[in-house]
Amino acid sequence: MSPPRGKPSPRAPSITPLGAAGEVTGSCYLIDTGRSRILLECGLFQGGRNADARNRARWRFRLDGIDAVVLSHAHLDHSGLVPRLVRVGYSGPVYATVATCDLLSIMWQDSAHLNERDVEWENKWRRRAGKPLLTPLYSMDDARAALARLQPVDYDTPFEPAAGIGACFHDAGHILGSAIVALDLRHARGRTRVVFSGDLGNSETVLLRDPTPVEHADLLLLESTYGDRNHRGPVETRAELAGVLAAAQQSGGNVLIPAFAVGRTQELLYTLGQLEREGLLPQTQVFLDSPMAIAATRAYERNTELFNHHDRAQLAGKGLAAWLPALRYSETTQESMAINRIGGGAVIIAGSGMCNGGRIRHHFKYNLWRREAHVVFCGFQAAGTPGRALVDGARRIRLLGAEIAVHATVHTLGGFSAHAGQDQLTAWAARFRPHPRVWLVHGEDPARAALAKHLQRTAGMHAKPAIAGEPIML
Ligand code: ZN
């Protein structure tokens, strides 16, 4: 990958993918109109051995040429490198929706905290071994400096991030504040309307609205995370969850749910509230044991005007804690440890989603060896994580320095995905008239190939895979 260096003049108007091309993390697109340059997305590479090195190597071109950063949503694989960008000298504005800015204040500081803690831990043995010390990718100070760059913008309100670039956010229905980004680029060859899907929501999930239909674009950057499959429907998913809750109650064990803090957790809480109303939640205690997920839940509660009409009316102005009376927030370490004394009859939702960190590991230690316990996965488990090992049927796993036998029953629920499936992606893209040039981003190659085929077959649309470092001409 060779991002453009310096400011060649005159510059050909183009969009250069710098990440999330052939993979699902590291979202970043350099948009150059010849007059202005902006970064659309500034995401962390996550997972994989060289992610840290890739995050550190990202900025090989001159930062003084970047006029603005525009973010589609708060997930770190789309936003998490902004504090790094600020650390290495960027001092321009960062545009995002109002609710995204709300979530970023939680997520960037949490990410910086984890970074500082990990480096401190690593440096302990490096100091003893006389090895060179590491510095964090970014610090808490960098995160705060990045937060000071934020420019919140409402949905459907045009703004101009740089000279000759018009922009507008439309609701993408993926997580709170998530946006489809429409850009009107004026350049020497004329005008190009670019629409970036961002991460497109699954229209069958609860709480958020459906992705906004958009109809005009010359060029479409379309995500393709689940370009090769459709998700199970909401009724089926809820019934499956109810089945697990009933089985756990019958066997007398706890239900452990490793959860992603932003989005999935809040949907899960809402769904548990629905089940309770239907008499299908036999457990009397539901613990949310993650300070990050609790903070994100409060951000959702501050922004209920962004929920869909039906679920908003159901909540009747009350928060998720009132909707689900069995819900208990567990913020302190002491509160978390107290849950370990409960041998059965509780639902425990704790991070991290893939079980490679966070408090879920402690709950696993106290529950995985119990035959009566149940574990529910409701999100993607990357290769190499303890979550993936459990999904793949491991009978023993290593956690917190100990080997634990797995006797609990492990379930996987596919319907909680926050991304549109293949049919939803195609239906959304097929509304554009006339058909734009389509470039597939944010997806692994098999998913992109399947989506390209599906778009061609069902909508007559031609789509190409975007390649990192290769400019797409406007
Ligand atoms: Zn996302």
Short mmCIF file of C-alpha atoms and ligand atoms in Angstrom, two decimals:
data_model
loop_
_atom_site.label_atom_id
_atom_site.label_comp_id
_atom_site.label_asym_id
_atom_site.label_seq_id
_atom_site.Cartn_x
_atom_site.Cartn_y
_atom_site.Cartn_z
CA MET A 1 0.00 0.00 0.00
CA SER A 2 1.45 3.34 -0.96
CA PRO A 3 -0.67 6.30 0.07
CA PRO A 4 0.01 9.50 -1.84
CA ARG A 5 2.84 11.56 -0.39
CA GLY A 6 2.98 15.30 -0.21
CA LYS A 7 0.86 17.46 -2.48
CA PRO A 8 1.54 16.67 -6.14
CA SER A 9 0.20 19.44 -8.31
CA PRO A 10 -2.13 19.34 -10.11
CA ARG A 11 -3.74 16.43 -8.25
CA ALA A 12 -6.12 14.09 -10.01
CA PRO A 13 -9.48 14.10 -8.23
CA SER A 14 -9.74 10.69 -6.56
CA ILE A 15 -10.70 8.53 -3.60
CA THR A 16 -7.94 6.28 -2.25
CA PRO A 17 -8.93 3.46 0.12
CA LEU A 18 -6.31 3.17 2.87
CA GLY A 19 -7.95 0.30 4.77
CA ALA A 20 -11.10 -1.85 5.04
CA ALA A 21 -10.52 -3.08 1.48
CA GLY A 22 -10.63 -6.89 1.48
CA GLU A 23 -11.05 -6.79 5.27
CA VAL A 24 -13.47 -5.32 7.80
CA THR A 25 -11.26 -3.09 9.94
CA GLY A 26 -9.09 0.00 9.39
CA SER A 27 -11.78 1.96 7.53
CA CYS A 28 -10.16 5.04 5.92
CA TYR A 29 -10.55 6.78 2.55
CA LEU A 30 -8.48 9.73 1.38
CA ILE A 31 -10.62 12.01 -0.75
CA ASP A 32 -8.71 14.47 -2.89
CA THR A 33 -10.56 16.94 -5.11
CA GLY A 34 -7.39 18.71 -6.25
CA ARG A 35 -8.39 21.69 -4.14
CA SER A 36 -9.21 20.01 -0.82
CA ARG A 37 -8.32 16.78 0.91
CA ILE A 38 -10.36 15.04 3.56
CA LEU A 39 -10.19 11.72 5.34
CA LEU A 40 -13.49 9.86 5.28
CA GLU A 41 -13.15 7.56 8.33
CA CYS A 42 -10.06 7.10 10.42
CA GLY A 43 -10.38 3.59 11.83
CA LEU A 44 -8.22 1.20 13.78
CA PHE A 45 -7.01 -2.04 12.30
CA GLN A 46 -8.17 -4.69 14.78
CA GLY A 47 -7.28 -8.35 15.21
CA GLY A 48 -4.42 -10.11 13.49
CA ARG A 49 -0.83 -10.09 14.63
CA ASN A 50 0.33 -6.97 12.83
CA ALA A 51 -2.64 -4.72 13.64
CA ASP A 52 -0.61 -2.57 16.05
CA ALA A 53 2.21 -2.11 13.53
CA ARG A 54 -0.31 -1.18 10.84
CA ASN A 55 -1.97 1.35 13.13
CA ARG A 56 1.40 2.95 13.88
CA ALA A 57 2.45 2.99 10.21
CA ARG A 58 -0.75 4.57 8.91
CA TRP A 59 0.25 8.20 8.36
CA ARG A 60 2.91 8.14 5.70
CA PHE A 61 1.63 11.18 3.84
CA ARG A 62 1.77 14.81 4.90
CA LEU A 63 -0.86 15.65 7.47
CA ASP A 64 -0.82 19.36 6.75
CA GLY A 65 -2.58 18.52 3.51
CA ILE A 66 -5.65 17.15 5.31
CA ASP A 67 -8.39 19.76 5.67
CA ALA A 68 -10.94 17.73 7.63
CA VAL A 69 -11.92 14.30 8.89
CA VAL A 70 -15.49 12.98 8.45
CA LEU A 71 -16.63 9.92 10.46
CA SER A 72 -19.62 7.69 9.71
CA HIS A 73 -19.97 6.24 13.22
CA ALA A 74 -18.31 5.62 16.56
CA HIS A 75 -17.10 2.01 16.21
CA LEU A 76 -13.33 2.05 16.67
CA ASP A 77 -12.61 0.35 13.36
CA HIS A 78 -14.07 3.52 11.80
CA SER A 79 -13.02 6.21 14.28
CA GLY A 80 -10.36 4.81 16.62
CA LEU A 81 -7.26 6.23 14.93
CA VAL A 82 -8.31 9.88 15.27
CA PRO A 83 -6.49 10.28 18.63
CA ARG A 84 -3.37 8.90 16.91
CA LEU A 85 -3.83 11.37 14.05
CA VAL A 86 -4.03 14.19 16.59
CA ARG A 87 -0.99 12.79 18.45
CA VAL A 88 1.11 13.02 15.28
CA GLY A 89 0.05 16.58 14.54
CA TYR A 90 -3.42 16.86 13.00
CA SER A 91 -5.25 19.92 14.29
CA GLY A 92 -8.23 20.29 11.94
CA PRO A 93 -11.92 19.55 12.51
CA VAL A 94 -13.49 16.10 12.87
CA TYR A 95 -17.13 15.94 11.75
CA ALA A 96 -19.59 13.35 13.07
CA THR A 97 -23.26 13.19 14.06
CA VAL A 98 -24.28 14.52 17.47
CA ALA A 99 -24.90 11.03 18.93
CA THR A 100 -21.62 9.74 17.46
CA CYS A 101 -19.77 12.53 19.27
CA ASP A 102 -21.58 11.48 22.47
CA LEU A 103 -20.38 7.87 22.06
CA LEU A 104 -16.85 8.89 21.02
CA SER A 105 -16.27 10.61 24.33
CA ILE A 106 -16.73 7.19 25.96
CA MET A 107 -14.95 5.10 23.34
CA TRP A 108 -11.78 7.11 22.69
CA GLN A 109 -11.05 7.50 26.39
CA ASP A 110 -11.67 3.81 27.01
CA SER A 111 -9.42 2.89 24.08
CA ALA A 112 -6.66 5.24 25.31
CA HIS A 113 -6.95 3.81 28.82
CA LEU A 114 -6.55 0.22 27.54
CA ASN A 115 -3.61 1.31 25.39
CA GLU A 116 -1.83 2.98 28.29
CA ARG A 117 -2.49 0.00 30.56
CA ASP A 118 -1.24 -2.58 28.06
CA VAL A 119 1.94 -0.62 27.35
CA GLU A 120 2.60 -0.13 31.05
CA TRP A 121 2.21 -3.89 31.58
CA GLU A 122 4.51 -4.72 28.65
CA ASN A 123 7.11 -2.17 29.79
CA LYS A 124 7.38 -3.84 33.21
CA TRP A 125 9.22 -6.85 31.80
CA ARG A 126 10.99 -4.78 29.12
CA ARG A 127 12.50 -2.62 31.87
CA ARG A 128 13.73 -5.74 33.69
CA ALA A 129 15.06 -7.26 30.46
CA GLY A 130 16.82 -4.02 29.44
CA LYS A 131 14.69 -3.83 26.26
CA PRO A 132 13.58 -0.51 24.71
CA LEU A 133 10.32 0.75 26.21
CA LEU A 134 7.12 1.09 24.19
CA THR A 135 4.89 4.15 23.92
CA PRO A 136 1.10 3.84 23.66
CA LEU A 137 -0.54 4.23 20.25
CA TYR A 138 -2.19 7.17 21.96
CA SER A 139 -2.70 8.40 25.48
CA MET A 140 -5.64 9.75 27.45
CA ASP A 141 -4.35 13.27 26.69
CA ASP A 142 -4.43 12.48 22.97
CA ALA A 143 -8.00 11.17 23.29
CA ARG A 144 -9.06 14.39 25.04
CA ALA A 145 -7.30 16.52 22.41
CA ALA A 146 -9.12 14.54 19.70
CA LEU A 147 -12.47 15.08 21.45
CA ALA A 148 -11.78 18.83 21.32
CA ARG A 149 -11.60 18.59 17.49
CA LEU A 150 -15.14 17.19 17.18
CA GLN A 151 -17.75 19.15 15.24
CA PRO A 152 -21.19 17.60 15.89
CA VAL A 153 -23.65 17.79 12.98
CA ASP A 154 -27.35 16.78 12.91
CA TYR A 155 -28.68 14.19 10.46
CA ASP A 156 -29.94 15.52 7.11
CA THR A 157 -28.20 18.87 7.61
CA PRO A 158 -25.75 19.87 4.85
CA PHE A 159 -22.29 21.04 5.92
CA GLU A 160 -19.03 21.91 4.18
CA PRO A 161 -16.04 20.11 5.73
CA ALA A 162 -13.62 21.69 3.22
CA ALA A 163 -13.69 24.13 0.30
CA GLY A 164 -15.63 22.63 -2.62
CA ILE A 165 -16.87 19.64 -0.59
CA GLY A 166 -20.49 19.45 0.51
CA ALA A 167 -21.52 16.73 2.96
CA CYS A 168 -24.63 15.37 4.65
CA PHE A 169 -25.25 12.57 7.17
CA HIS A 170 -28.28 10.26 6.83
CA ASP A 171 -29.27 7.65 9.44
CA ALA A 172 -27.63 4.27 8.67
CA GLY A 173 -29.48 2.41 11.46
CA HIS A 174 -26.36 0.45 12.45
CA ILE A 175 -25.54 1.80 15.92
CA LEU A 176 -26.63 4.97 17.68
CA GLY A 177 -25.57 7.99 15.61
CA SER A 178 -24.38 5.91 12.64
CA ALA A 179 -24.51 7.62 9.28
CA ILE A 180 -24.54 7.12 5.55
CA VAL A 181 -22.30 9.92 4.25
CA ALA A 182 -23.34 11.78 1.07
CA LEU A 183 -20.61 13.95 -0.45
CA ASP A 184 -20.84 16.48 -3.23
CA LEU A 185 -17.32 16.90 -4.61
CA ARG A 186 -16.50 19.82 -6.91
CA HIS A 187 -13.27 19.41 -8.87
CA ALA A 188 -11.53 20.42 -12.12
CA ARG A 189 -13.46 17.79 -14.12
CA GLY A 190 -16.85 18.81 -12.76
CA ARG A 191 -18.90 17.47 -9.91
CA THR A 192 -19.20 14.00 -8.41
CA ARG A 193 -21.81 12.89 -5.94
CA VAL A 194 -20.33 10.16 -3.76
CA VAL A 195 -22.41 8.14 -1.30
CA PHE A 196 -20.62 6.05 1.33
CA SER A 197 -22.95 3.51 2.96
CA GLY A 198 -20.93 3.47 6.20
CA ASP A 199 -21.92 0.32 8.08
CA LEU A 200 -25.48 -0.30 7.02
CA GLY A 201 -27.89 -1.46 9.73
CA ASN A 202 -29.89 -4.67 9.78
CA SER A 203 -33.46 -3.42 9.27
CA GLU A 204 -34.83 -6.30 11.36
CA THR A 205 -33.14 -5.37 14.63
CA VAL A 206 -34.81 -3.46 17.45
CA LEU A 207 -34.43 0.14 18.71
CA LEU A 208 -32.86 1.95 15.76
CA ARG A 209 -34.51 3.11 12.55
CA ASP A 210 -34.00 1.39 9.19
CA PRO A 211 -31.17 2.64 6.96
CA THR A 212 -32.27 5.77 5.07
CA PRO A 213 -33.01 5.06 1.40
CA VAL A 214 -30.81 7.20 -0.86
CA GLU A 215 -31.46 7.47 -4.59
CA HIS A 216 -28.81 9.57 -6.27
CA ALA A 217 -25.08 9.01 -6.60
CA ASP A 218 -22.44 8.94 -9.31
CA LEU A 219 -20.24 6.72 -7.19
CA LEU A 220 -21.25 4.41 -4.35
CA LEU A 221 -18.89 2.99 -1.74
CA LEU A 222 -20.86 0.04 -0.37
CA GLU A 223 -19.99 -2.00 2.72
CA SER A 224 -20.06 -5.77 2.24
CA THR A 225 -19.43 -7.32 5.69
CA TYR A 226 -22.25 -9.85 5.24
CA GLY A 227 -22.33 -9.71 1.45
CA ASP A 228 -22.45 -13.50 1.31
CA ARG A 229 -25.32 -14.30 3.70
CA ASN A 230 -28.64 -13.32 5.21
CA HIS A 231 -29.38 -13.25 8.93
CA ARG A 232 -32.03 -15.17 10.77
CA GLY A 233 -35.21 -13.16 11.36
CA PRO A 234 -36.07 -11.38 14.63
CA VAL A 235 -38.99 -13.68 15.60
CA GLU A 236 -36.86 -16.79 15.20
CA THR A 237 -33.95 -15.19 17.08
CA ARG A 238 -36.15 -14.14 19.99
CA ALA A 239 -37.66 -17.62 20.18
CA GLU A 240 -34.17 -19.13 20.24
CA LEU A 241 -33.12 -16.83 23.09
CA ALA A 242 -36.32 -17.66 25.00
CA GLY A 243 -35.48 -21.35 24.56
CA VAL A 244 -32.04 -20.88 26.12
CA LEU A 245 -33.48 -18.89 29.03
CA ALA A 246 -36.02 -21.63 29.72
CA ALA A 247 -33.40 -24.40 29.48
CA ALA A 248 -31.09 -22.54 31.89
CA GLN A 249 -33.89 -22.05 34.35
CA GLN A 250 -34.72 -25.74 34.11
CA SER A 251 -31.12 -26.82 34.69
CA GLY A 252 -30.59 -24.22 37.45
CA GLY A 253 -27.58 -22.53 35.86
CA ASN A 254 -26.65 -19.00 34.85
CA VAL A 255 -26.84 -17.61 31.31
CA LEU A 256 -23.61 -15.89 30.29
CA ILE A 257 -23.70 -13.50 27.35
CA PRO A 258 -20.39 -12.04 26.12
CA ALA A 259 -21.55 -8.72 24.69
CA PHE A 260 -20.29 -5.93 22.48
CA ALA A 261 -20.71 -2.75 24.50
CA VAL A 262 -22.22 -0.48 21.87
CA GLY A 263 -25.30 -1.58 19.96
CA ARG A 264 -25.64 -5.31 20.59
CA THR A 265 -25.93 -4.86 24.37
CA GLN A 266 -28.73 -2.32 24.12
CA GLU A 267 -30.64 -4.45 21.58
CA LEU A 268 -30.27 -7.42 23.89
CA LEU A 269 -31.61 -5.47 26.89
CA TYR A 270 -34.59 -4.32 24.86
CA THR A 271 -35.26 -7.87 23.63
CA LEU A 272 -35.02 -9.27 27.18
CA GLY A 273 -37.59 -6.63 28.21
CA GLN A 274 -39.91 -7.84 25.43
CA LEU A 275 -39.48 -11.46 26.59
CA GLU A 276 -40.23 -10.45 30.15
CA ARG A 277 -43.53 -8.90 29.03
CA GLU A 278 -44.39 -12.13 27.25
CA GLY A 279 -43.63 -14.16 30.38
CA LEU A 280 -40.57 -15.69 28.72
CA LEU A 281 -37.86 -14.36 31.03
CA PRO A 282 -37.86 -16.68 34.05
CA GLN A 283 -34.66 -15.16 35.47
CA THR A 284 -35.21 -12.42 38.04
CA GLN A 285 -31.75 -10.85 37.77
CA VAL A 286 -30.04 -9.58 34.62
CA PHE A 287 -26.59 -8.16 35.31
CA LEU A 288 -24.92 -5.72 32.94
CA ASP A 289 -21.37 -6.12 34.14
CA SER A 290 -19.35 -3.68 32.03
CA PRO A 291 -18.71 0.00 32.82
CA MET A 292 -18.28 0.66 29.08
CA ALA A 293 -21.58 -1.01 28.14
CA ILE A 294 -23.35 0.84 30.97
CA ALA A 295 -21.96 4.17 29.70
CA ALA A 296 -23.05 3.29 26.14
CA THR A 297 -26.52 2.32 27.39
CA ARG A 298 -26.82 5.72 29.05
CA ALA A 299 -25.79 7.37 25.75
CA TYR A 300 -28.59 5.42 24.03
CA GLU A 301 -31.00 6.65 26.69
CA ARG A 302 -29.93 10.26 26.12
CA ASN A 303 -30.78 9.91 22.43
CA THR A 304 -34.10 8.02 22.31
CA GLU A 305 -35.40 10.45 19.67
CA LEU A 306 -33.23 8.46 17.25
CA PHE A 307 -35.06 5.19 17.96
CA ASN A 308 -37.74 3.85 15.62
CA HIS A 309 -41.31 4.97 16.41
CA HIS A 310 -42.55 1.61 17.60
CA ASP A 311 -39.82 0.86 20.12
CA ARG A 312 -39.69 4.45 21.28
CA ALA A 313 -43.41 4.34 22.02
CA GLN A 314 -42.95 1.04 23.86
CA LEU A 315 -40.29 2.60 26.08
CA ALA A 316 -42.69 5.50 26.78
CA GLY A 317 -39.97 7.95 27.70
CA LYS A 318 -38.36 5.59 30.19
CA GLY A 319 -34.87 4.20 30.05
CA LEU A 320 -33.87 0.59 29.40
CA ALA A 321 -33.48 0.00 33.14
CA ALA A 322 -37.18 0.79 33.63
CA TRP A 323 -38.11 -1.29 30.57
CA LEU A 324 -36.31 -4.29 32.05
CA PRO A 325 -36.89 -4.19 35.83
CA ALA A 326 -34.66 -7.24 36.38
CA LEU A 327 -31.67 -5.22 35.10
CA ARG A 328 -28.84 -4.51 37.55
CA TYR A 329 -25.86 -2.34 36.62
CA SER A 330 -22.58 -3.61 37.97
CA GLU A 331 -20.00 -0.85 37.76
CA THR A 332 -17.37 -1.47 40.41
CA THR A 333 -15.03 -4.46 40.69
CA GLN A 334 -16.67 -5.34 44.02
CA GLU A 335 -20.12 -5.43 42.40
CA SER A 336 -18.74 -7.62 39.63
CA MET A 337 -17.10 -10.01 42.09
CA ALA A 338 -20.33 -10.31 44.08
CA ILE A 339 -21.98 -11.88 41.00
CA ASN A 340 -19.50 -14.76 41.25
CA ARG A 341 -21.35 -16.01 44.30
CA ILE A 342 -24.51 -16.61 42.26
CA GLY A 343 -24.50 -20.22 41.07
CA GLY A 344 -27.69 -20.09 39.00
CA GLY A 345 -30.81 -18.22 37.96
CA ALA A 346 -29.14 -15.09 36.59
CA VAL A 347 -28.38 -13.62 33.17
CA ILE A 348 -24.89 -12.10 33.10
CA ILE A 349 -24.01 -9.79 30.23
CA ALA A 350 -20.34 -8.78 30.27
CA GLY A 351 -17.60 -7.68 27.89
CA SER A 352 -15.66 -8.28 25.91
CA GLY A 353 -17.68 -9.58 23.00
CA MET A 354 -15.01 -12.04 21.86
CA CYS A 355 -13.95 -12.92 25.44
CA ASN A 356 -10.33 -11.85 24.89
CA GLY A 357 -10.58 -9.28 27.68
CA GLY A 358 -12.98 -7.81 30.20
CA ARG A 359 -15.06 -9.26 33.01
CA ILE A 360 -16.70 -12.12 31.08
CA ARG A 361 -13.47 -14.08 31.65
CA HIS A 362 -14.05 -14.04 35.41
CA HIS A 363 -17.63 -15.22 34.99
CA PHE A 364 -16.39 -17.99 32.70
CA LYS A 365 -14.01 -19.07 35.45
CA TYR A 366 -16.94 -19.49 37.83
CA ASN A 367 -19.43 -20.99 35.37
CA LEU A 368 -17.94 -22.76 32.33
CA TRP A 369 -17.22 -25.93 34.28
CA ARG A 370 -20.83 -26.17 35.47
CA ARG A 371 -23.01 -28.51 33.39
CA GLU A 372 -26.08 -26.44 34.20
CA ALA A 373 -24.63 -23.17 32.80
CA HIS A 374 -25.40 -21.76 29.33
CA VAL A 375 -23.30 -19.43 27.17
CA VAL A 376 -24.92 -17.38 24.40
CA PHE A 377 -22.86 -15.82 21.62
CA CYS A 378 -24.64 -13.14 19.64
CA GLY A 379 -21.81 -11.66 17.60
CA PHE A 380 -18.96 -12.48 15.27
CA GLN A 381 -16.07 -14.38 16.94
CA ALA A 382 -12.70 -13.79 15.26
CA ALA A 383 -10.23 -16.64 14.79
CA GLY A 384 -7.80 -16.97 17.69
CA THR A 385 -10.14 -15.60 20.37
CA PRO A 386 -11.46 -17.64 23.34
CA GLY A 387 -14.97 -16.91 22.02
CA ARG A 388 -14.16 -18.63 18.72
CA ALA A 389 -12.67 -21.61 20.56
CA LEU A 390 -15.94 -22.05 22.50
CA VAL A 391 -18.09 -21.66 19.40
CA ASP A 392 -15.92 -24.28 17.70
CA GLY A 393 -16.61 -26.70 20.54
CA ALA A 394 -13.42 -26.57 22.66
CA ARG A 395 -13.71 -28.77 25.76
CA ARG A 396 -11.01 -26.88 27.67
CA ILE A 397 -9.89 -23.27 27.32
CA ARG A 398 -7.14 -21.19 28.88
CA LEU A 399 -8.31 -18.06 30.64
CA LEU A 400 -6.65 -15.75 33.19
CA GLY A 401 -3.67 -18.08 33.46
CA ALA A 402 -5.72 -21.18 34.22
CA GLU A 403 -7.09 -24.09 32.24
CA ILE A 404 -10.88 -24.39 32.53
CA ALA A 405 -12.97 -27.40 31.54
CA VAL A 406 -16.01 -26.51 29.43
CA HIS A 407 -19.16 -28.34 30.52
CA ALA A 408 -21.63 -25.49 29.92
CA THR A 409 -23.89 -25.56 26.85
CA VAL A 410 -22.75 -23.10 24.17
CA HIS A 411 -25.28 -21.43 21.83
CA THR A 412 -24.80 -19.09 18.86
CA LEU A 413 -27.58 -16.66 17.89
CA GLY A 414 -27.09 -15.20 14.41
CA GLY A 415 -29.99 -12.75 14.37
CA PHE A 416 -28.46 -9.99 16.48
CA SER A 417 -26.15 -8.73 13.73
CA ALA A 418 -25.94 -4.94 13.45
CA HIS A 419 -25.12 -5.22 9.73
CA ALA A 420 -27.43 -5.59 6.75
CA GLY A 421 -27.39 -9.04 5.20
CA GLN A 422 -27.00 -9.76 1.47
CA ASP A 423 -30.63 -9.14 0.46
CA GLN A 424 -30.84 -5.93 2.51
CA LEU A 425 -27.59 -4.56 1.05
CA THR A 426 -28.80 -5.31 -2.45
CA ALA A 427 -32.26 -3.81 -1.89
CA TRP A 428 -30.72 -0.62 -0.50
CA ALA A 429 -28.21 -0.30 -3.36
CA ALA A 430 -30.81 -1.11 -6.05
CA ARG A 431 -32.77 2.06 -5.23
CA PHE A 432 -30.14 4.30 -6.79
CA ARG A 433 -31.32 5.67 -10.16
CA PRO A 434 -29.54 5.64 -12.51
CA HIS A 435 -27.13 2.99 -11.27
CA PRO A 436 -23.95 4.55 -9.89
CA ARG A 437 -20.45 3.14 -10.26
CA VAL A 438 -20.22 0.77 -7.28
CA TRP A 439 -17.08 -0.06 -5.30
CA LEU A 440 -17.30 -2.66 -2.57
CA VAL A 441 -15.49 -1.88 0.67
CA HIS A 442 -15.48 -3.14 4.26
CA GLY A 443 -15.73 -6.85 3.56
CA GLU A 444 -13.54 -9.90 3.15
CA ASP A 445 -12.99 -11.04 -0.42
CA PRO A 446 -15.43 -14.01 -0.44
CA ALA A 447 -18.20 -11.72 0.89
CA ARG A 448 -17.40 -9.05 -1.72
CA ALA A 449 -17.37 -11.57 -4.55
CA ALA A 450 -20.72 -13.01 -3.46
CA LEU A 451 -22.29 -9.56 -3.13
CA ALA A 452 -20.98 -8.45 -6.55
CA LYS A 453 -22.55 -11.54 -8.10
CA HIS A 454 -25.84 -10.99 -6.27
CA LEU A 455 -25.98 -7.30 -7.28
CA GLN A 456 -25.38 -8.25 -10.91
CA ARG A 457 -27.90 -11.06 -10.95
CA THR A 458 -30.78 -9.45 -9.05
CA ALA A 459 -30.34 -5.72 -9.76
CA GLY A 460 -28.20 -5.61 -12.91
CA MET A 461 -25.63 -3.55 -11.03
CA HIS A 462 -21.95 -3.84 -11.70
CA ALA A 463 -19.71 -3.64 -8.60
CA LYS A 464 -15.93 -3.81 -8.23
CA PRO A 465 -13.80 -4.53 -5.15
CA ALA A 466 -11.89 -1.47 -3.90
CA ILE A 467 -8.16 -2.10 -3.43
CA ALA A 468 -6.08 -0.50 -0.67
CA GLY A 469 -3.73 2.16 -2.04
CA GLU A 470 -5.31 2.18 -5.53
CA PRO A 471 -7.05 5.50 -6.29
CA ILE A 472 -10.60 5.47 -7.64
CA MET A 473 -10.79 8.37 -10.11
CA LEU A 474 -13.69 10.78 -9.76
ZN ZN B 1 -19.74 -0.49 12.78
#
